[in-house]
Structures are given as C-alpha cells and as structure tokens.
CSV table of C-alpha atoms and ligand atoms in Angstrom, one decimal:
chain,number,residue,atom,x,y,z
S,1,MET,CA,8.4,21.0,-14.6
S,2,ARG,CA,5.6,18.7,-13.6
S,3,LEU,CA,3.1,17.1,-16.3
S,4,SER,CA,-0.4,19.1,-16.9
S,5,PRO,CA,-2.7,20.8,-20.0
S,6,ASP,CA,0.2,23.4,-20.5
S,7,THR,CA,3.3,21.3,-20.1
S,8,LEU,CA,1.2,17.9,-22.6
S,9,GLY,CA,3.3,19.8,-25.7
S,10,GLU,CA,7.0,18.4,-24.2
S,11,LEU,CA,6.3,15.0,-24.1
S,12,PRO,CA,8.5,13.6,-25.8
S,13,GLU,CA,7.2,11.5,-29.3
S,14,GLY,CA,5.6,7.8,-28.7
S,15,ILE,CA,3.7,9.1,-25.6
S,16,ALA,CA,0.8,8.3,-26.4
S,17,ARG,CA,-2.1,10.7,-24.7
S,18,TYR,CA,-6.1,11.4,-25.2
S,19,SER,CA,-7.0,13.5,-28.0
S,20,TYR,CA,-10.9,15.0,-26.8
S,21,ASP,CA,-10.9,18.0,-25.4
S,22,PRO,CA,-11.5,17.1,-21.3
S,23,ASP,CA,-12.6,20.6,-20.3
S,24,ALA,CA,-15.9,20.2,-23.1
S,25,GLN,CA,-16.7,16.8,-21.3
S,26,ALA,CA,-19.3,16.9,-18.2
S,27,VAL,CA,-18.9,14.7,-14.8
S,28,GLY,CA,-20.7,12.1,-15.4
S,29,ILE,CA,-18.7,9.7,-12.8
S,30,VAL,CA,-18.0,10.8,-9.5
S,31,HIS,CA,-15.7,8.1,-7.5
S,32,PHE,CA,-14.8,6.9,-4.1
S,33,GLY,CA,-11.7,6.2,-3.3
S,34,LEU,CA,-9.3,7.2,-6.1
S,35,GLY,CA,-6.2,5.3,-5.2
S,36,ALA,CA,-3.6,4.0,-7.6
S,37,PHE,CA,-6.2,0.9,-9.0
S,38,ALA,CA,-8.9,3.1,-10.6
S,39,ARG,CA,-6.6,5.1,-12.1
S,40,ALA,CA,-5.2,2.3,-13.2
S,41,HIS,CA,-9.0,0.7,-14.4
S,42,LEU,CA,-12.0,2.6,-14.3
S,43,ALA,CA,-10.3,5.8,-15.8
S,44,ALA,CA,-8.6,4.0,-18.1
S,45,TYR,CA,-11.9,2.4,-19.3
S,46,CYS,CA,-13.5,6.1,-19.5
S,47,ASP,CA,-10.5,7.4,-21.2
S,48,ALA,CA,-11.1,4.8,-24.0
S,49,ALA,CA,-14.9,5.5,-24.3
S,50,MET,CA,-14.3,9.8,-24.3
S,51,GLU,CA,-11.3,8.6,-26.9
S,52,ALA,CA,-13.8,6.7,-29.1
S,53,GLY,CA,-16.3,9.3,-29.3
S,54,GLU,CA,-18.3,9.3,-25.9
S,55,GLY,CA,-19.2,12.8,-24.3
S,56,GLY,CA,-19.7,13.1,-20.7
S,57,TRP,CA,-17.6,10.0,-18.6
S,58,MET,CA,-15.4,13.1,-16.6
S,59,ILE,CA,-14.2,11.5,-13.1
S,60,SER,CA,-13.9,13.9,-10.5
S,61,GLY,CA,-12.3,11.5,-7.8
S,62,VAL,CA,-12.3,11.4,-4.1
S,63,SER,CA,-10.4,10.6,-1.2
S,64,LEU,CA,-11.3,9.7,2.0
S,65,ARG,CA,-8.3,9.6,3.8
S,66,SER,CA,-5.4,12.2,3.2
S,67,ASP,CA,-5.0,14.5,0.3
S,68,ALA,CA,-1.7,12.7,-0.6
S,69,VAL,CA,-3.3,11.8,-4.0
S,70,ALA,CA,-4.9,15.3,-4.3
S,71,GLN,CA,-1.7,17.0,-4.0
S,72,GLN,CA,-0.1,14.7,-6.5
S,73,LEU,CA,-2.7,15.3,-9.2
S,74,ASN,CA,-4.2,18.5,-8.6
S,75,PRO,CA,-1.2,20.6,-9.6
S,76,GLN,CA,-1.2,18.8,-13.2
S,77,GLY,CA,-5.2,19.6,-13.6
S,78,GLY,CA,-6.2,15.7,-12.9
S,79,LEU,CA,-3.4,14.4,-16.0
S,80,TYR,CA,-1.7,11.1,-15.4
S,81,THR,CA,0.1,8.8,-17.2
S,82,LEU,CA,-0.2,5.2,-16.7
S,83,THR,CA,2.4,3.1,-17.6
S,84,GLN,CA,1.8,-1.0,-18.9
S,85,ARG,CA,4.5,-3.5,-18.4
S,86,SER,CA,5.5,-6.2,-19.0
S,87,GLY,CA,8.6,-7.9,-19.8
S,88,ASP,CA,11.2,-5.5,-21.0
S,89,GLU,CA,8.4,-3.6,-22.9
S,90,ALA,CA,6.3,-0.3,-21.5
S,91,THR,CA,4.2,1.8,-23.2
S,92,THR,CA,2.8,4.5,-21.9
S,93,ARG,CA,-0.5,7.2,-22.4
S,94,VAL,CA,-1.7,10.5,-20.8
S,95,VAL,CA,-4.8,9.3,-19.4
S,96,GLY,CA,-7.4,12.7,-19.6
S,97,SER,CA,-10.5,11.6,-17.7
S,98,LEU,CA,-9.9,13.3,-14.5
S,99,ARG,CA,-11.5,16.1,-13.7
S,100,GLU,CA,-9.9,16.2,-9.8
S,101,VAL,CA,-9.5,14.7,-6.9
S,102,LEU,CA,-12.0,16.2,-3.8
S,103,VAL,CA,-11.1,14.9,0.1
S,104,ALA,CA,-13.5,14.0,1.6
S,105,GLY,CA,-12.1,16.0,5.2
S,106,SER,CA,-12.8,19.4,3.3
S,107,ASP,CA,-14.9,19.4,0.5
S,108,ALA,CA,-17.9,17.5,1.8
S,109,GLU,CA,-20.2,20.4,-0.1
S,110,LYS,CA,-18.3,19.7,-3.2
S,111,ILE,CA,-18.6,16.2,-3.1
S,112,ALA,CA,-22.5,16.3,-2.7
S,113,GLU,CA,-22.9,19.2,-5.7
S,114,ARG,CA,-21.0,17.0,-7.8
S,115,ILE,CA,-23.3,13.7,-6.9
S,116,ALA,CA,-26.3,16.2,-7.2
S,117,ALA,CA,-25.3,17.6,-10.8
S,118,PRO,CA,-28.1,16.2,-13.1
S,119,GLU,CA,-25.2,14.9,-15.4
S,120,CYS,CA,-23.6,12.6,-13.1
S,121,ARG,CA,-24.9,9.1,-13.8
S,122,ILE,CA,-22.7,6.7,-11.8
S,123,VAL,CA,-21.1,6.8,-8.4
S,124,SER,CA,-18.5,4.8,-8.7
S,125,PHE,CA,-15.7,2.6,-5.8
S,126,THR,CA,-13.1,1.2,-5.3
S,127,VAL,CA,-12.1,1.8,-1.4
S,128,THR,CA,-10.9,-1.3,-0.4
S,129,GLU,CA,-12.1,-4.3,2.0
S,130,LYS,CA,-12.5,-2.4,4.8
S,131,GLY,CA,-13.9,1.0,3.5
S,132,TYR,CA,-17.2,-0.7,3.7
S,133,CYS,CA,-17.6,-0.6,7.3
S,134,ARG,CA,-18.3,-3.9,8.3
S,135,ALA,CA,-18.9,-5.2,11.7
S,136,SER,CA,-17.5,-8.9,12.3
S,137,ASP,CA,-20.8,-10.1,11.5
S,138,GLY,CA,-21.1,-8.4,7.8
S,139,SER,CA,-23.4,-5.3,9.2
S,140,LEU,CA,-23.0,-1.9,9.2
S,141,ASP,CA,-20.4,-0.1,11.7
S,142,LEU,CA,-22.2,2.8,12.0
S,143,ASP,CA,-19.9,4.5,13.8
S,144,GLN,CA,-17.1,3.8,11.4
S,145,ALA,CA,-19.8,4.3,8.5
S,146,ASP,CA,-20.6,8.3,10.1
S,147,ARG,CA,-16.5,8.9,9.3
S,148,SER,CA,-16.2,7.0,6.2
S,149,PHE,CA,-18.2,7.6,2.9
S,150,TYR,CA,-21.6,7.2,3.8
S,151,PRO,CA,-22.0,10.9,4.6
S,152,LEU,CA,-21.4,11.9,1.8
S,153,LEU,CA,-22.9,10.2,-0.7
S,154,ALA,CA,-26.2,10.2,1.3
S,155,GLU,CA,-26.3,13.6,1.1
S,156,GLY,CA,-25.5,13.6,-2.7
S,157,LEU,CA,-28.1,11.6,-3.0
S,158,ARG,CA,-31.1,13.2,-0.7
S,159,ARG,CA,-29.7,16.3,-2.7
S,160,ARG,CA,-30.8,14.7,-6.0
S,161,ARG,CA,-33.8,13.7,-4.5
S,162,THR,CA,-35.4,16.9,-3.7
S,163,ALA,CA,-34.0,18.0,-7.3
S,164,GLY,CA,-36.4,15.6,-8.6
S,165,LEU,CA,-33.4,13.7,-10.5
S,166,PRO,CA,-33.5,10.7,-11.7
S,167,GLY,CA,-31.5,8.2,-9.3
S,168,VAL,CA,-27.8,7.0,-10.5
S,169,THR,CA,-25.6,3.6,-10.5
S,170,LEU,CA,-23.7,2.7,-7.9
S,171,LEU,CA,-20.9,1.0,-8.5
S,172,SER,CA,-19.1,-1.1,-6.6
S,173,CYS,CA,-15.8,-2.2,-7.9
S,174,ASP,CA,-13.5,-3.8,-4.5
S,175,ASN,CA,-12.5,-7.6,-4.3
S,176,LEU,CA,-15.9,-8.9,-2.4
S,177,PRO,CA,-17.9,-11.5,-3.2
S,178,GLY,CA,-21.9,-10.1,-4.5
S,179,ASN,CA,-19.7,-6.1,-3.4
S,180,GLY,CA,-23.5,-4.3,-5.4
S,181,GLY,CA,-25.8,-6.5,-3.2
S,182,VAL,CA,-23.1,-5.5,0.3
S,183,LEU,CA,-23.2,-2.5,-0.9
S,184,ALA,CA,-27.0,-2.0,-1.1
S,185,ARG,CA,-27.6,-3.9,1.9
S,186,LEU,CA,-24.9,-1.3,4.0
S,187,LEU,CA,-26.1,2.1,2.6
S,188,GLY,CA,-29.7,0.9,2.9
S,189,SER,CA,-29.1,0.5,7.0
S,190,TYR,CA,-27.2,3.6,6.9
S,191,THR,CA,-29.9,5.9,5.1
S,192,HIS,CA,-32.6,4.0,7.3
S,193,LEU,CA,-30.5,5.0,10.5
S,194,ARG,CA,-29.5,8.7,9.6
S,195,THR,CA,-31.7,9.9,6.3
S,196,ARG,CA,-34.7,8.2,6.8
S,197,HIS,CA,-36.8,9.9,3.7
S,198,VAL,CA,-34.2,8.7,1.5
S,199,SER,CA,-34.3,5.5,1.9
S,200,MET,CA,-37.0,5.0,0.1
S,201,TRP,CA,-36.3,6.4,-2.8
S,202,VAL,CA,-32.5,4.8,-3.1
S,203,PRO,CA,-33.3,1.1,-3.5
S,204,ASP,CA,-36.3,2.1,-6.0
S,205,GLU,CA,-33.8,4.8,-8.2
S,206,CYS,CA,-30.9,3.4,-8.2
S,207,SER,CA,-28.8,0.6,-9.4
S,208,PHE,CA,-26.1,-2.0,-7.4
S,209,PRO,CA,-24.5,-3.9,-10.1
S,210,SER,CA,-21.9,-6.2,-9.1
S,211,THR,CA,-18.7,-6.6,-10.4
S,212,MET,CA,-15.2,-8.7,-10.9
S,213,VAL,CA,-12.2,-5.9,-11.4
S,214,ASP,CA,-8.6,-7.5,-12.3
S,215,ARG,CA,-5.6,-5.9,-13.0
S,216,ILE,CA,-2.2,-5.8,-10.9
S,217,VAL,CA,-1.5,-2.7,-10.3
S,218,PRO,CA,1.8,-2.7,-7.6
S,219,ALA,CA,2.4,0.7,-5.7
S,220,ALA,CA,4.7,2.9,-7.6
S,221,SER,CA,8.0,3.6,-6.3
S,222,THR,CA,10.3,7.0,-6.2
S,223,ALA,CA,12.7,4.7,-8.3
S,224,ASP,CA,9.9,4.7,-10.3
S,225,LEU,CA,8.7,7.8,-11.0
S,226,ASP,CA,12.4,9.2,-11.5
S,227,ALA,CA,13.2,6.3,-14.1
S,228,LEU,CA,9.6,7.8,-15.7
S,229,GLU,CA,10.6,11.3,-15.6
S,230,GLN,CA,13.9,10.6,-17.0
S,231,ARG,CA,11.7,8.9,-20.3
S,232,LEU,CA,9.0,12.0,-20.0
S,233,GLY,CA,11.2,15.2,-19.5
S,234,LEU,CA,8.3,15.6,-16.9
S,235,ARG,CA,7.3,14.9,-13.4
S,236,ASP,CA,4.1,12.8,-13.3
S,237,GLU,CA,4.0,12.6,-9.4
S,238,GLY,CA,0.5,10.9,-9.9
S,239,ALA,CA,2.0,8.3,-12.2
S,240,VAL,CA,0.4,4.5,-12.4
S,241,PHE,CA,1.8,1.0,-13.6
S,242,THR,CA,0.3,-1.4,-14.5
S,243,GLU,CA,0.7,-5.2,-15.6
S,244,ARG,CA,-1.0,-5.6,-19.6
S,245,PHE,CA,-3.8,-7.7,-18.8
S,246,SER,CA,-7.1,-6.0,-17.6
S,247,GLN,CA,-10.3,-7.4,-17.2
S,248,TRP,CA,-13.9,-5.5,-15.8
S,249,VAL,CA,-16.9,-7.5,-15.7
S,250,ILE,CA,-20.5,-6.1,-14.3
S,251,GLU,CA,-23.6,-6.6,-13.5
S,252,ASP,CA,-26.4,-5.8,-16.1
S,253,ARG,CA,-27.9,-3.4,-14.4
S,254,PHE,CA,-27.5,-0.5,-14.9
S,255,ALA,CA,-30.0,2.7,-14.0
S,256,GLY,CA,-29.3,4.6,-16.3
S,257,PRO,CA,-27.1,5.6,-19.3
S,258,ARG,CA,-23.8,4.4,-19.0
S,259,PRO,CA,-20.8,4.5,-21.5
S,260,ARG,CA,-20.3,2.1,-24.0
S,261,TRP,CA,-17.7,0.3,-21.6
S,262,GLU,CA,-18.0,-3.3,-24.1
S,263,ASP,CA,-16.4,-1.9,-26.3
S,264,HIS,CA,-13.5,-1.8,-25.0
S,265,GLY,CA,-13.2,-5.1,-23.5
S,266,VAL,CA,-15.5,-4.7,-20.5
S,267,GLN,CA,-18.0,-7.7,-20.1
S,268,ILE,CA,-21.9,-7.1,-19.3
S,269,VAL,CA,-23.6,-9.9,-17.7
S,270,SER,CA,-26.2,-11.5,-16.7
S,271,ASP,CA,-24.7,-12.8,-13.6
S,272,VAL,CA,-21.1,-12.2,-12.2
S,273,ALA,CA,-20.4,-15.1,-9.4
S,274,PRO,CA,-18.6,-17.0,-11.3
S,275,TYR,CA,-16.3,-14.9,-12.2
S,276,GLU,CA,-16.1,-12.9,-9.5
S,277,THR,CA,-15.7,-16.5,-7.1
S,278,ALA,CA,-12.8,-18.1,-9.6
S,279,LYS,CA,-11.1,-14.6,-9.2
S,280,LEU,CA,-11.2,-14.4,-5.5
S,281,ARG,CA,-10.3,-18.0,-4.6
S,282,MET,CA,-7.4,-18.7,-7.3
S,283,LEU,CA,-6.3,-15.3,-8.2
S,284,ASN,CA,-6.6,-13.6,-4.7
S,285,GLY,CA,-6.3,-16.6,-2.8
S,286,ALA,CA,-3.0,-17.5,-4.7
S,287,HIS,CA,-1.3,-14.1,-3.5
S,288,SER,CA,-2.8,-14.5,-0.1
S,289,PHE,CA,-0.6,-17.3,-0.1
S,290,LEU,CA,2.4,-16.3,-1.8
S,291,ALA,CA,2.3,-13.5,1.1
S,292,TYR,CA,2.3,-15.1,3.6
S,293,CYS,CA,4.7,-17.5,3.2
S,294,GLY,CA,6.6,-15.5,1.1
S,295,LEU,CA,7.6,-12.9,3.2
S,296,LEU,CA,8.6,-15.7,5.8
S,297,ARG,CA,10.7,-17.0,3.5
S,298,GLY,CA,12.6,-13.7,3.1
S,299,HIS,CA,11.1,-12.8,-0.2
S,300,GLU,CA,10.4,-9.1,-1.6
S,301,PHE,CA,8.1,-9.8,-4.1
S,302,VAL,CA,5.3,-11.5,-5.9
S,303,HIS,CA,7.7,-13.0,-9.0
S,304,GLN,CA,10.4,-13.9,-6.1
S,305,ALA,CA,8.1,-16.2,-4.3
S,306,ILE,CA,6.5,-17.6,-7.1
S,307,ALA,CA,9.7,-18.2,-8.5
S,308,ASP,CA,10.5,-20.4,-5.4
S,309,PRO,CA,10.0,-23.8,-6.3
S,310,GLU,CA,7.8,-25.2,-2.9
S,311,LEU,CA,5.6,-22.0,-2.6
S,312,ARG,CA,5.3,-22.2,-6.6
S,313,LEU,CA,3.5,-25.9,-6.5
S,314,ALA,CA,1.7,-25.6,-3.1
S,315,ALA,CA,0.3,-21.8,-5.4
S,316,ASP,CA,-0.6,-24.5,-8.0
S,317,ARG,CA,-2.4,-26.9,-5.7
S,318,LEU,CA,-3.6,-24.4,-4.1
S,319,MET,CA,-5.6,-22.5,-7.2
S,320,ARG,CA,-5.5,-26.3,-9.6
S,321,ALA,CA,-7.0,-28.4,-6.6
S,322,GLU,CA,-7.7,-26.8,-3.6
S,323,ALA,CA,-10.3,-23.6,-5.3
S,324,ALA,CA,-11.5,-24.8,-8.1
S,325,GLY,CA,-13.5,-27.7,-7.6
S,326,THR,CA,-15.2,-25.3,-5.2
S,327,ILE,CA,-15.7,-23.3,-8.3
S,328,ASP,CA,-18.6,-23.0,-10.7
S,329,PRO,CA,-17.4,-21.6,-14.3
S,330,PRO,CA,-18.5,-19.0,-16.3
S,331,SER,CA,-19.1,-21.0,-19.8
S,332,GLY,CA,-15.9,-20.7,-21.7
S,333,LEU,CA,-14.0,-20.8,-18.6
S,334,ASP,CA,-11.0,-23.8,-18.2
S,335,LEU,CA,-10.2,-23.4,-14.8
S,336,SER,CA,-7.3,-25.4,-15.8
S,337,ALA,CA,-5.8,-22.5,-18.4
S,338,TYR,CA,-7.3,-19.6,-15.6
S,339,ALA,CA,-4.7,-20.6,-13.2
S,340,ASP,CA,-1.7,-21.1,-16.2
S,341,ALA,CA,-2.4,-17.5,-17.2
S,342,LEU,CA,-2.3,-16.4,-13.1
S,343,VAL,CA,0.8,-18.0,-12.6
S,344,ALA,CA,2.5,-16.1,-15.9
S,345,ARG,CA,0.7,-12.9,-14.9
S,346,PHE,CA,2.5,-13.1,-11.2
S,347,GLU,CA,5.7,-14.3,-12.9
S,348,ASP,CA,6.1,-10.6,-14.4
S,349,PRO,CA,9.3,-9.4,-13.0
S,350,ALA,CA,8.4,-6.2,-14.5
S,351,LEU,CA,5.7,-5.7,-12.4
S,352,ASN,CA,7.7,-5.2,-9.0
S,353,HIS,CA,4.8,-6.2,-7.0
S,354,ARG,CA,5.3,-5.9,-3.1
S,355,LEU,CA,4.0,-9.1,-1.1
S,356,VAL,CA,3.9,-6.6,2.1
S,357,GLN,CA,1.1,-5.0,-0.2
S,358,ILE,CA,-1.1,-8.2,-1.0
S,359,ALA,CA,-0.5,-9.0,2.9
S,360,MET,CA,-2.4,-5.6,4.9
S,361,ASP,CA,-6.2,-6.2,5.9
S,362,GLY,CA,-5.9,-9.7,6.0
S,363,SER,CA,-8.8,-10.2,7.8
S,364,GLN,CA,-10.8,-8.3,5.5
S,365,LYS,CA,-9.4,-10.6,2.7
S,366,ILE,CA,-9.4,-14.2,4.0
S,367,PRO,CA,-12.9,-15.0,4.5
S,368,GLN,CA,-13.4,-14.9,0.4
S,369,ARG,CA,-10.4,-15.7,-0.2
S,370,TRP,CA,-9.8,-18.8,1.4
S,371,LEU,CA,-12.9,-19.7,4.7
S,372,ALA,CA,-15.2,-19.7,1.9
S,373,THR,CA,-12.8,-22.3,-0.5
S,374,LEU,CA,-12.4,-23.8,3.3
S,375,ALA,CA,-16.1,-24.8,3.2
S,376,VAL,CA,-17.4,-26.1,0.6
S,377,SER,CA,-14.0,-28.1,-0.6
S,378,GLN,CA,-14.1,-31.4,-0.8
S,379,ALA,CA,-10.0,-32.3,-1.4
S,380,GLN,CA,-7.9,-31.4,1.3
S,381,CYS,CA,-6.2,-28.2,1.8
S,382,PRO,CA,-2.7,-28.0,2.2
S,383,ALA,CA,-2.1,-25.3,1.0
S,384,ILE,CA,-4.8,-23.0,1.9
S,385,LEU,CA,-3.8,-24.1,5.7
S,386,THR,CA,-0.7,-23.4,5.2
S,387,GLY,CA,-1.2,-20.0,4.3
S,388,ILE,CA,-3.0,-19.8,7.6
S,389,ALA,CA,-0.1,-21.2,9.2
S,390,ALA,CA,1.6,-18.0,8.2
S,391,TRP,CA,-1.0,-15.7,8.9
S,392,LEU,CA,-0.6,-16.3,12.7
S,393,LEU,CA,3.0,-16.3,12.7
S,394,HIS,CA,2.9,-12.8,10.2
S,395,ILE,CA,-0.3,-11.3,13.0
S,396,SER,CA,2.8,-12.3,16.0
S,397,GLY,CA,5.4,-11.6,14.3
S,398,GLY,CA,7.2,-8.2,15.4
S,399,LYS,CA,6.4,-6.2,13.0
S,400,LEU,CA,3.4,-3.6,12.6
S,401,LEU,CA,0.8,-5.1,11.8
S,402,ASN,CA,-1.0,-3.5,8.6
S,403,ASP,CA,-4.8,-4.8,9.1
S,404,PRO,CA,-7.9,-2.6,10.6
S,405,MET,CA,-8.2,-5.5,13.1
S,406,ALA,CA,-4.6,-5.7,13.8
S,407,GLU,CA,-5.1,-5.2,18.7
S,408,LYS,CA,-8.0,-8.1,18.3
S,409,LEU,CA,-5.8,-10.4,16.2
S,410,ARG,CA,-2.2,-9.4,18.3
S,411,SER,CA,-4.2,-10.7,21.4
S,412,ALA,CA,-6.1,-13.7,19.8
S,413,VAL,CA,-2.7,-15.1,19.2
S,414,ASP,CA,-0.3,-13.5,21.9
S,415,ASN,CA,1.0,-16.5,24.1
S,416,LYS,CA,-2.0,-19.1,22.8
S,417,SER,CA,-1.7,-22.3,22.0
S,418,ILE,CA,-2.2,-22.8,18.0
S,419,ALA,CA,-5.5,-24.9,19.0
S,420,GLU,CA,-6.4,-21.7,21.5
S,421,GLN,CA,-5.2,-18.7,18.4
S,422,VAL,CA,-7.7,-20.8,15.4
S,423,ALA,CA,-10.3,-21.3,17.6
S,424,ALA,CA,-10.5,-17.2,19.0
S,425,ILE,CA,-10.4,-16.3,14.9
S,426,PHE,CA,-11.9,-18.7,13.2
S,427,GLY,CA,-14.1,-20.6,15.6
S,428,ARG,CA,-17.9,-20.8,15.8
S,429,GLY,CA,-18.1,-16.8,17.2
S,430,GLY,CA,-14.1,-16.2,16.4
S,431,LEU,CA,-13.2,-12.7,14.8
S,432,LEU,CA,-14.0,-14.5,11.5
S,433,ALA,CA,-16.1,-17.4,11.9
S,434,SER,CA,-17.2,-18.2,9.3
S,435,ALA,CA,-19.4,-21.3,7.6
S,436,TRP,CA,-16.1,-22.7,7.8
S,437,GLU,CA,-15.4,-24.6,11.2
S,438,PRO,CA,-12.0,-26.1,12.0
S,439,ALA,CA,-11.7,-29.6,12.5
S,440,ALA,CA,-9.2,-31.8,14.4
S,441,GLU,CA,-7.1,-32.8,11.8
S,442,HIS,CA,-7.0,-29.3,10.5
S,443,ILE,CA,-5.9,-28.0,13.7
S,444,ALA,CA,-3.2,-30.3,13.7
S,445,PHE,CA,-2.1,-29.9,10.4
S,446,ILE,CA,-2.0,-26.0,11.0
S,447,ASP,CA,0.1,-26.8,14.2
S,448,ARG,CA,2.8,-28.4,11.7
S,449,ALA,CA,3.2,-26.2,9.1
S,450,HIS,CA,3.2,-23.3,12.2
S,451,GLY,CA,5.8,-24.8,13.2
S,452,GLU,CA,7.7,-25.6,10.3
S,453,LEU,CA,7.0,-21.9,9.1
S,454,GLY,CA,8.6,-20.7,12.2
S,455,ARG,CA,11.9,-22.4,12.2
S,456,MET,CA,12.3,-21.4,8.6
S,457,GLY,CA,11.4,-17.5,9.2
S,458,GLU,CA,14.4,-17.3,12.1
S,459,GLY,CA,16.8,-19.0,9.6
S,460,GLN,CA,16.3,-15.4,8.0
O,501,CS2,C1,-4.0,-7.9,-4.5
O,501,CS2,C2,-5.0,-7.8,-5.5
O,501,CS2,O1,-3.4,-6.4,-2.8
O,501,CS2,C3,-3.9,-7.5,-3.4
O,501,CS2,O2,-4.7,-8.2,-1.4
O,501,CS2,O3,-4.2,-9.6,-4.0
O,501,CS2,O4,-5.0,-6.2,-5.4
O,501,CS2,C4,-5.0,-8.1,-6.2
O,501,CS2,O5,-3.4,-7.4,-7.8
O,501,CS2,C5,-6.0,-7.2,-7.5
O,501,CS2,O6,-7.7,-8.6,-7.1
O,501,CS2,C6,-5.6,-8.5,-8.9
O,501,CS2,O7,-6.6,-7.9,-9.7
C-alpha cells in the first residue's frame, strides 16, 4: 500500500506529520526542478511555515526532464516522507506542502496557469548548475533554453502582466555564485529575444534575490525505500533522506509576500555573497575534491573518502589553507570552526552519500568551487591542483562521463599531454577559461599528481 492522504492513518506512531489541511491552502509557489533537494529544503521550510499557522504556501512542482518524480508523488497526493539521519538516529516526518508535480513536456498549459494565478507569489528553482542553459562564455544558450524552463516561465509571466497582476519573486536555489543575478540576466536575454513585451515588465515587477542553500541530500537507494517501508508499513516512492543540518540564506529582496521563513531558521540578509562564497569554495570545493580523488582510490561514499588519512589531510588543507584565505567571511562566521563542522558532516556514515553523485557535471561545478579560489589565492594550492589532476583522469577514464560537456572534455584530453589538456580546458579560450591562468609550475604540479593518481588508479 502506498503512502497517500487516504492511508495516512495507517502510519505507526512516532512518524510526525503535518496538522494543517493542505487542501485548504492555495499554491503560493511554483517550483522548477523538484528533485530530492527541493523536497528536503524548500518544501520542508514551507511545511514548517504552514504548520506554524501561515496559509497559502503550497508548492506546485515542475519536473523538467522526465515524469519519474510525478509518477512517484502524484499517486501519493503529493505526500512524501522526509527522514533526517544522524549516526544511528533517524526521524521521519510526512511533508504536506506539495500539491502536485507537473511535467514540462506534457503540462505546459497548467504550469503557465499556476504561475499566472493571483495566489502565486514566488517561482523558485533548483534546476542544477547546468539547468540555467549557459553557453561557455556565460551567455544564454538559446537553443537549450527553448527546451528548458524559460518558455514556460515567460508564458506564465506574460499572462500575469496581461492580467494586471503583480510580479513574483524569482528565487534561484542552485549552487551558483550570485544565482539571483545570473537568473535575472539569463531570463532577461530570453525575454528580450523571445517575448519582448515582458522584457521590461519582468525587471520592473519581479525580483531575483540571491540565495545560499545548504543541505546534503544523497539520492535514495532502493534499499533505503525498502527499509523505510518496513518501518512505515506503507510504500513511499517519493521518500527523501537527508542530514539534520539545513541552512538557507536569502537576500532580502522579495517582490511580494513570502512565508516567515526566518521563524524556522532561514537567514534573511542584505548580502548573501559572503555565505555563498564560503560554502561554494569550502564545502563544495572539498566535496568535489573528495569525489574525484576518492573514486580513484576506490571509495564509494563521502564518509569513506574523508576517513582516508591522505584525502582527509588534503581536503582539510583545501578548505583551511587554500580556500579560507580567499573568503571574506560573513560576520560571526569563524572559517576554522566552519571547516570543522563540514568535516563532521562529511564523516557521518548514516548519509551514504555517493561520490559519483558529486562527481557528475564537473564542468558546471569546478569554476566556482576551485577556479575562483585559484584565481585569487595567495597561497600554493596543491590540494586543488591535485583535484584537477584527478578530474582529468576522471574525464579520460573508461567510464561513462556524466557531464553536459562530456564530448568536448573527452576530446580535450584524449591522446594529449597534460600541458595540452590543461591549456584546452583551463587556458585562454579553453572550455573553462577563467580568471585563473595556469602557470608553468601549476602544469608541472598537475602532471606529477596525474602520474601518481593514475598509478594508484591502476592498482585498483
Ligand atoms: C554536492 C552538493 O553534488 C554535489 O555537487 O557538492 O550537492 C552538496 O551536497 C550540497 O551543495 C550541500 O548543500
């Protein structure tokens, strides 16, 4: 039997659940990219707000690429459980804030309707780094954008304008620096080219706060779902498993009403950049390092990689000696204590966070995680350079490369010397050209590390 509003009463005691009436609440948020992260983060904060008595913050989720999530959640009336794990402890709650899952390919009309409804005040996004459809120079790739959320969003906004409704807050929750500004710029390009009559209205009536989001949400495995079914007595195909930690920092720049998320731990601040920079360069920077080096050393999970003494030392170095010096921390944040807390989160074996999950889409992640540090760091950065060597090996390794730039990356490394590989990817005019210009000593270091890591990989 599946979890659903009709079977809720069958759940054992001890499984927390919402006490508000979801059917009596309006949809205040349309969310693009309803993966596990959004369900562990945005939807949990909306659930908390409605639990505390606020009304009207149900979410209409939109899946962009497939109907898999819709299949998981619509038969369950949008209900799913969120399990927080830490060590041996697990607490589970049924989240009530999701109204439905719409699918971009087949529900375009409904999606535009939801955005154009007067009750909708926020359109939010967790579409991943690649989901913004940026070309390598950062501009909008129009061809990709036409097949993404842009036409759906533009149509919804066009209807709002025609109906004389106020604008909405467009809330990007992806791991990109200045994500609000990025979305504003790209949507601006899109509307300018495709729906010109809203291109002035959007910046006047809508706002694009930047946000920093942080919660580790490993993909659920079938074994997780089976074990949960044993505990619940019901099957939950949409279950999400996460850590206890959760952080959300939002720039105080809303176009209209919003939930009082600050009552539930969200930080509403005037400048998100210091939080975002610290998180991207330390947490995500160390994550990517552990992913590429850890996989080469035969590890499967983050907790295994961080328990490997050499990797731990290097990840620590990456955060404290390489990244921290480039960060102007938000007031009250001690970067050394921050690094300690990150290591403790990485160590938790209850999370079973797969390294391959982090290793995907390197071309979209590495610029803000590593290259931004390399560009400004006054320190030597052996850990990041080792990470780069590991990524080059990851690209040239025999396995399927999960990256939107896979083909270009492969041809940049195949049958090339390290100097040529580095130039083709990181050099001027390269695939990931940035403010970091690899110097001769960097290339020599990457070459050495590549040799050492490669030999280790062969030993596997
Ligand atoms: C990870 C992130 O998959 C990845 O690239 O580094 O998803 C990370 O778990 C989150 O940003 C943590 O907030």
